[in-house]
Amino acid sequence: MRSLREVLNIAQVHNVAVGHFNISDSTQFNAIVEAATSMQLPVLVGVSEGEKNFIGLHNAVALVRAAREQGKEVYLNLDHAHSVEACKEAIDAGFDSVMFDGSKLSFEENVEKTREVVEYAKGDQNASVLVEGELGYIGSSSKMLSAVPEDVEQAMTTAEQAKRFVESTGVDILATSVGNIHGMLKGTTNPSLDINRVSEIARAVPSTFLVLHGGSGVVDSDFTAVIKAGMSIVHINTEIRRAYRKGLEQGLEVDKEQIAPYKYLAQGKSNVEQVVQDRMRLFIKS
Ligand code: G3H
Ligand code: ZN
């Protein structure tokens, strides 16, 4: 199987993006992997700290290994880890990539801790694990929102900061604030993305993979434009969570006596598959 770096190199060269979808359980995992496999596309599965604690660090690794043994091209990312220790643990457990999220720290502290993770990941034994850092604030929750989180607008990433951060840390992947937010606004689409800023950042750090977080609620044309401008990974979580919950509610509603999980979870699973396919179709469109 190709390494994650190889997959991202190809995406970068062809101006397409790899989908990254978060999971909390094995039903969502199966839905994502089946959707990606049916499209013959590689896929990244992510667990944030909360999601990782729920599903289990080693269980997530085991799910990915089992899928790979069946020929599925799936990669595992530790998403938004706030401690260096959590990153080290995931590297040791066999994750393909880890993200140290120091976006709320000062620039200097963010650099220092991110670099510590990079140094650990690049140690001989685990040389293939990719490290992602985050610069600029985009809010913190994958949930339905009533308003754009405070401080987001003032915390947009500049190309100059991105260059300095990449040079000081050695990260493989960079998450930036370019108008994107975590979560989805209720009743409307999310704010539009700053495509020029993405192009400037891509030019400033040409050897780094750029990742768009907060993909839920972004309009289709913005996806196409930012991917063309240089985003090689797109993260989607809120849309997955919402679709899963709606399907679960339907599954429970349709037969109130039903107690077989594989029956009442089925609609949730197929809703998640639908989200993944719809989004992935866009990511390879440009
Ligand atoms: O890391 C996770 C993503 O950035 C998800 O963002 O919930 O807005 O899709 P989202
Ligand atoms: Zn994110």
Tab-separated table of C-alpha atoms and ligand atoms in Angstrom:
chain	number	residue	atom	x	y	z
A	1	MET	CA	0.000	0.000	0.000
A	2	ARG	CA	1.151	3.540	-0.703
A	3	SER	CA	2.328	5.623	2.229
A	4	LEU	CA	0.264	8.633	3.280
A	5	ARG	CA	3.066	10.877	2.054
A	6	GLU	CA	2.884	9.306	-1.405
A	7	VAL	CA	-0.888	9.758	-1.530
A	8	LEU	CA	-0.594	13.416	-0.511
A	9	ASN	CA	2.217	14.065	-2.992
A	10	ILE	CA	-0.020	12.829	-5.791
A	11	ALA	CA	-2.959	14.905	-4.540
A	12	GLN	CA	-0.754	18.014	-4.374
A	13	VAL	CA	0.600	17.537	-7.875
A	14	HIS	CA	-2.858	16.950	-9.353
A	15	ASN	CA	-4.616	19.705	-7.395
A	16	VAL	CA	-7.088	17.362	-5.765
A	17	ALA	CA	-7.682	16.697	-2.069
A	18	VAL	CA	-7.894	13.631	0.148
A	19	GLY	CA	-10.980	13.489	2.389
A	20	HIS	CA	-10.489	13.308	6.160
A	21	PHE	CA	-13.550	12.207	8.133
A	22	ASN	CA	-13.849	11.858	11.914
A	23	ILE	CA	-15.237	8.818	13.660
A	24	SER	CA	-16.484	7.935	17.122
A	25	ASP	CA	-17.351	4.312	16.481
A	26	SER	CA	-16.896	1.381	14.132
A	27	THR	CA	-20.195	1.968	12.306
A	28	GLN	CA	-18.991	5.362	11.138
A	29	PHE	CA	-15.600	3.853	10.314
A	30	ASN	CA	-17.179	1.160	8.121
A	31	ALA	CA	-19.416	3.722	6.405
A	32	ILE	CA	-16.458	5.962	5.539
A	33	VAL	CA	-14.230	3.141	4.337
A	34	GLU	CA	-16.994	1.551	2.246
A	35	ALA	CA	-17.859	4.892	0.653
A	36	ALA	CA	-14.232	5.620	-0.221
A	37	THR	CA	-13.621	2.107	-1.494
A	38	SER	CA	-16.675	2.271	-3.738
A	39	MET	CA	-15.122	5.392	-5.299
A	40	GLN	CA	-11.675	3.775	-5.440
A	41	LEU	CA	-10.198	6.636	-3.445
A	42	PRO	CA	-7.826	6.666	-0.469
A	43	VAL	CA	-9.294	8.143	2.695
A	44	LEU	CA	-8.096	9.537	6.003
A	45	VAL	CA	-9.988	8.687	9.166
A	46	GLY	CA	-9.480	10.985	12.132
A	47	VAL	CA	-10.033	10.764	15.864
A	48	SER	CA	-9.872	13.837	18.066
A	49	GLU	CA	-8.942	13.311	21.712
A	50	GLY	CA	-12.601	12.843	22.740
A	51	GLU	CA	-13.303	10.516	19.830
A	52	LYS	CA	-10.092	8.587	20.498
A	53	ASN	CA	-10.984	8.103	24.150
A	54	PHE	CA	-14.431	6.811	23.191
A	55	ILE	CA	-13.373	4.360	20.483
A	56	GLY	CA	-10.035	3.444	22.094
A	57	LEU	CA	-6.601	4.332	20.719
A	58	HIS	CA	-5.600	0.755	19.900
A	59	ASN	CA	-9.065	-0.155	18.649
A	60	ALA	CA	-8.826	2.622	16.060
A	61	VAL	CA	-5.446	1.277	14.926
A	62	ALA	CA	-6.844	-2.280	14.783
A	63	LEU	CA	-9.804	-1.182	12.654
A	64	VAL	CA	-7.488	0.484	10.170
A	65	ARG	CA	-5.150	-2.517	10.044
A	66	ALA	CA	-8.036	-4.911	9.434
A	67	ALA	CA	-9.371	-2.703	6.638
A	68	ARG	CA	-5.931	-2.549	5.027
A	69	GLU	CA	-5.620	-6.323	5.170
A	70	GLN	CA	-8.756	-6.360	3.048
A	71	GLY	CA	-7.094	-4.076	0.507
A	72	LYS	CA	-8.718	-0.795	1.621
A	73	GLU	CA	-6.563	2.313	1.334
A	74	VAL	CA	-7.298	3.944	4.672
A	75	TYR	CA	-5.033	6.068	6.870
A	76	LEU	CA	-5.392	7.069	10.513
A	77	ASN	CA	-4.826	10.538	11.950
A	78	LEU	CA	-4.826	11.783	15.534
A	79	ASP	CA	-6.791	15.000	15.150
A	80	HIS	CA	-6.427	18.130	17.327
A	81	ALA	CA	-4.268	16.668	20.079
A	82	HIS	CA	-3.522	19.310	22.680
A	83	SER	CA	-0.678	17.512	24.376
A	84	VAL	CA	2.682	16.331	23.116
A	85	GLU	CA	2.173	13.128	25.115
A	86	ALA	CA	-1.025	12.235	23.244
A	87	CYS	CA	0.847	12.651	19.944
A	88	LYS	CA	3.708	10.434	21.107
A	89	GLU	CA	1.245	7.772	22.248
A	90	ALA	CA	-0.478	7.760	18.834
A	91	ILE	CA	2.859	7.626	16.995
A	92	ASP	CA	3.853	4.603	19.073
A	93	ALA	CA	0.461	2.965	18.509
A	94	GLY	CA	0.830	3.054	14.718
A	95	PHE	CA	-1.056	6.141	13.502
A	96	ASP	CA	-0.098	7.437	10.050
A	97	SER	CA	-0.196	11.063	11.136
A	98	VAL	CA	-0.694	13.168	14.235
A	99	MET	CA	-1.806	16.742	14.621
A	100	PHE	CA	-0.524	18.842	17.471
A	101	ASP	CA	-3.041	21.657	17.883
A	102	GLY	CA	-1.234	24.575	19.448
A	103	SER	CA	-3.501	27.151	17.857
A	104	LYS	CA	-4.454	28.632	21.213
A	105	LEU	CA	-0.850	28.946	22.394
A	106	SER	CA	1.524	31.812	21.699
A	107	PHE	CA	3.456	31.449	18.414
A	108	GLU	CA	6.649	30.580	20.321
A	109	GLU	CA	5.011	27.947	22.540
A	110	ASN	CA	3.183	26.472	19.565
A	111	VAL	CA	6.493	26.186	17.688
A	112	GLU	CA	8.271	24.635	20.658
A	113	LYS	CA	5.678	21.918	21.311
A	114	THR	CA	5.023	21.166	17.651
A	115	ARG	CA	8.752	20.790	17.080
A	116	GLU	CA	8.960	18.343	19.970
A	117	VAL	CA	6.351	16.164	18.230
A	118	VAL	CA	8.168	16.439	14.889
A	119	GLU	CA	11.452	15.394	16.504
A	120	TYR	CA	9.780	12.399	18.133
A	121	ALA	CA	8.035	11.358	14.908
A	122	LYS	CA	11.209	11.607	12.887
A	123	GLY	CA	13.082	9.333	15.253
A	124	ASP	CA	14.431	6.303	13.338
A	125	GLN	CA	11.771	3.861	14.375
A	126	ASN	CA	8.775	5.893	13.295
A	127	ALA	CA	10.196	7.837	10.382
A	128	SER	CA	7.077	7.595	8.203
A	129	VAL	CA	4.593	9.272	10.568
A	130	LEU	CA	3.540	12.702	9.313
A	131	VAL	CA	3.092	15.612	11.719
A	132	GLU	CA	0.570	18.400	11.328
A	133	GLY	CA	0.662	21.739	13.085
A	134	GLU	CA	-1.986	24.446	13.308
A	135	LEU	CA	-1.560	28.160	12.993
A	136	GLY	CA	-4.435	30.595	13.410
A	137	TYR	CA	-7.697	30.024	15.278
A	138	ILE	CA	-10.865	28.587	13.679
A	139	GLY	CA	-13.050	27.761	16.702
A	140	SER	CA	-13.030	24.474	18.490
A	141	SER	CA	-16.228	22.428	18.171
A	142	SER	CA	-17.692	20.249	15.444
A	143	LYS	CA	-21.277	21.194	16.219
A	144	MET	CA	-24.195	23.312	14.999
A	145	LEU	CA	-23.446	26.993	15.702
A	146	SER	CA	-25.613	30.092	16.153
A	147	ALA	CA	-22.784	32.459	15.192
A	148	VAL	CA	-19.199	32.502	13.947
A	149	PRO	CA	-16.944	31.887	16.997
A	150	GLU	CA	-15.324	35.018	18.450
A	151	ASP	CA	-11.705	35.833	17.632
A	152	VAL	CA	-11.709	33.856	14.389
A	153	GLU	CA	-11.502	36.816	12.061
A	154	GLN	CA	-8.568	38.398	13.891
A	155	ALA	CA	-6.688	35.087	13.933
A	156	MET	CA	-6.348	34.441	10.205
A	157	THR	CA	-2.985	32.983	9.130
A	158	THR	CA	-0.616	35.048	7.017
A	159	ALA	CA	1.809	33.582	4.468
A	160	GLU	CA	4.720	35.070	6.405
A	161	GLN	CA	3.628	33.374	9.668
A	162	ALA	CA	3.093	30.100	7.838
A	163	LYS	CA	6.601	30.181	6.386
A	164	ARG	CA	8.160	30.997	9.758
A	165	PHE	CA	6.162	28.250	11.474
A	166	VAL	CA	7.047	25.590	8.916
A	167	GLU	CA	10.738	26.541	8.948
A	168	SER	CA	10.858	26.500	12.754
A	169	THR	CA	8.960	23.250	13.283
A	170	GLY	CA	9.549	21.049	10.234
A	171	VAL	CA	5.869	20.013	10.054
A	172	ASP	CA	4.737	17.960	7.067
A	173	ILE	CA	1.177	19.262	7.102
A	174	LEU	CA	-0.125	22.719	8.005
A	175	ALA	CA	-3.622	23.722	9.140
A	176	THR	CA	-4.432	27.394	8.710
A	177	SER	CA	-7.176	29.900	9.353
A	178	VAL	CA	-8.418	31.136	5.990
A	179	GLY	CA	-12.071	31.965	6.706
A	180	ASN	CA	-12.889	28.377	7.715
A	181	ILE	CA	-14.531	27.545	11.046
A	182	HIS	CA	-15.168	24.356	12.959
A	183	GLY	CA	-18.858	23.540	13.002
A	184	MET	CA	-21.785	24.607	10.850
A	185	LEU	CA	-23.919	27.697	11.112
A	186	LYS	CA	-27.598	26.911	11.689
A	187	GLY	CA	-29.846	27.815	8.771
A	188	THR	CA	-27.129	29.209	6.489
A	189	THR	CA	-23.851	28.300	4.838
A	190	ASN	CA	-20.498	28.946	6.513
A	191	PRO	CA	-18.526	32.134	5.753
A	192	SER	CA	-16.745	32.167	2.435
A	193	LEU	CA	-13.095	31.153	2.308
A	194	ASP	CA	-10.227	33.511	1.500
A	195	ILE	CA	-8.912	31.851	-1.632
A	196	ASN	CA	-6.145	34.435	-2.225
A	197	ARG	CA	-4.797	33.827	1.247
A	198	VAL	CA	-4.636	30.085	0.531
A	199	SER	CA	-2.693	30.743	-2.696
A	200	GLU	CA	-0.251	33.025	-0.857
A	201	ILE	CA	0.301	30.452	1.880
A	202	ALA	CA	0.749	27.656	-0.668
A	203	ARG	CA	3.408	29.716	-2.449
A	204	ALA	CA	5.169	30.468	0.848
A	205	VAL	CA	5.380	26.805	1.950
A	206	PRO	CA	5.507	24.789	-1.288
A	207	SER	CA	6.913	21.623	0.309
A	208	THR	CA	4.227	21.423	3.002
A	209	PHE	CA	0.800	19.821	2.566
A	210	LEU	CA	-2.005	22.234	3.376
A	211	VAL	CA	-5.125	21.024	5.135
A	212	LEU	CA	-8.529	22.670	5.312
A	213	HIS	CA	-10.213	22.076	8.656
A	214	GLY	CA	-13.845	22.914	9.250
A	215	GLY	CA	-15.068	21.610	5.899
A	216	SER	CA	-18.696	21.166	6.993
A	217	GLY	CA	-21.020	23.854	5.667
A	218	VAL	CA	-18.538	25.166	3.102
A	219	VAL	CA	-20.162	25.845	-0.283
A	220	ASP	CA	-19.149	23.622	-3.191
A	221	SER	CA	-17.500	26.390	-5.221
A	222	ASP	CA	-15.249	27.322	-2.260
A	223	PHE	CA	-14.091	23.721	-1.974
A	224	THR	CA	-13.158	23.592	-5.622
A	225	ALA	CA	-11.345	26.928	-5.395
A	226	VAL	CA	-9.293	26.189	-2.249
A	227	ILE	CA	-8.293	22.779	-3.541
A	228	LYS	CA	-7.134	24.368	-6.763
A	229	ALA	CA	-5.263	26.950	-4.672
A	230	GLY	CA	-3.352	24.230	-2.825
A	231	MET	CA	-5.325	22.420	-0.095
A	232	SER	CA	-4.443	18.706	-0.229
A	233	ILE	CA	-6.620	17.443	2.647
A	234	VAL	CA	-10.152	18.477	3.666
A	235	HIS	CA	-11.596	17.683	7.109
A	236	ILE	CA	-15.302	16.995	7.590
A	237	ASN	CA	-16.829	16.164	10.951
A	238	THR	CA	-20.035	18.075	11.781
A	239	GLU	CA	-21.777	16.882	8.609
A	240	ILE	CA	-20.899	13.284	9.537
A	241	ARG	CA	-22.167	13.709	13.091
A	242	ARG	CA	-25.394	15.347	11.974
A	243	ALA	CA	-26.108	12.766	9.284
A	244	TYR	CA	-25.401	9.892	11.683
A	245	ARG	CA	-27.672	11.264	14.370
A	246	LYS	CA	-30.528	11.922	11.940
A	247	GLY	CA	-30.254	8.379	10.626
A	248	LEU	CA	-30.243	7.003	14.162
A	249	GLU	CA	-33.339	8.971	15.077
A	250	GLN	CA	-35.090	7.645	11.979
A	251	GLY	CA	-33.935	4.103	12.690
A	252	LEU	CA	-35.294	4.258	16.232
A	253	GLU	CA	-38.506	5.954	15.165
A	254	VAL	CA	-39.424	3.556	12.379
A	255	ASP	CA	-39.753	0.597	14.750
A	256	LYS	CA	-39.888	1.480	18.420
A	257	GLU	CA	-39.673	-2.185	19.413
A	258	GLN	CA	-36.488	-2.770	17.444
A	259	ILE	CA	-33.512	-3.654	19.637
A	260	ALA	CA	-31.040	-5.062	17.074
A	261	PRO	CA	-28.328	-2.391	16.722
A	262	TYR	CA	-27.431	-3.478	13.192
A	263	LYS	CA	-31.024	-2.685	12.204
A	264	TYR	CA	-31.577	0.636	13.960
A	265	LEU	CA	-28.053	1.853	13.084
A	266	ALA	CA	-28.381	1.046	9.382
A	267	GLN	CA	-29.867	4.387	8.320
A	268	GLY	CA	-27.183	6.299	10.248
A	269	LYS	CA	-24.511	4.304	8.458
A	270	SER	CA	-25.961	4.900	5.043
A	271	ASN	CA	-26.375	8.630	5.774
A	272	VAL	CA	-22.665	8.833	6.613
A	273	GLU	CA	-21.780	6.996	3.393
A	274	GLN	CA	-23.788	9.539	1.449
A	275	VAL	CA	-21.972	12.515	3.035
A	276	VAL	CA	-18.587	10.966	2.335
A	277	GLN	CA	-19.384	10.225	-1.300
A	278	ASP	CA	-20.868	13.670	-1.954
A	279	ARG	CA	-17.870	15.430	-0.448
A	280	MET	CA	-15.229	13.198	-2.022
A	281	ARG	CA	-16.753	13.730	-5.456
A	282	LEU	CA	-16.048	17.453	-4.996
A	283	PHE	CA	-12.519	16.964	-3.696
A	284	ILE	CA	-11.381	15.278	-6.902
A	285	LYS	CA	-13.244	17.614	-9.207
A	286	SER	CA	-10.905	20.496	-9.882
B	1	G3H	O1	-10.738	18.310	12.483
B	1	G3H	C1	-11.939	18.234	12.179
B	1	G3H	C2	-12.501	19.119	11.199
B	1	G3H	O2	-11.805	20.304	11.089
B	1	G3H	C3	-13.955	19.158	11.173
B	1	G3H	O3	-14.575	20.408	11.021
B	1	G3H	O4	-16.764	19.770	11.967
B	1	G3H	O5	-16.484	21.865	10.704
B	1	G3H	O6	-16.404	19.692	9.536
B	1	G3H	P1	-16.144	20.434	10.802
B	2	ZN	ZN	-10.306	20.448	12.714
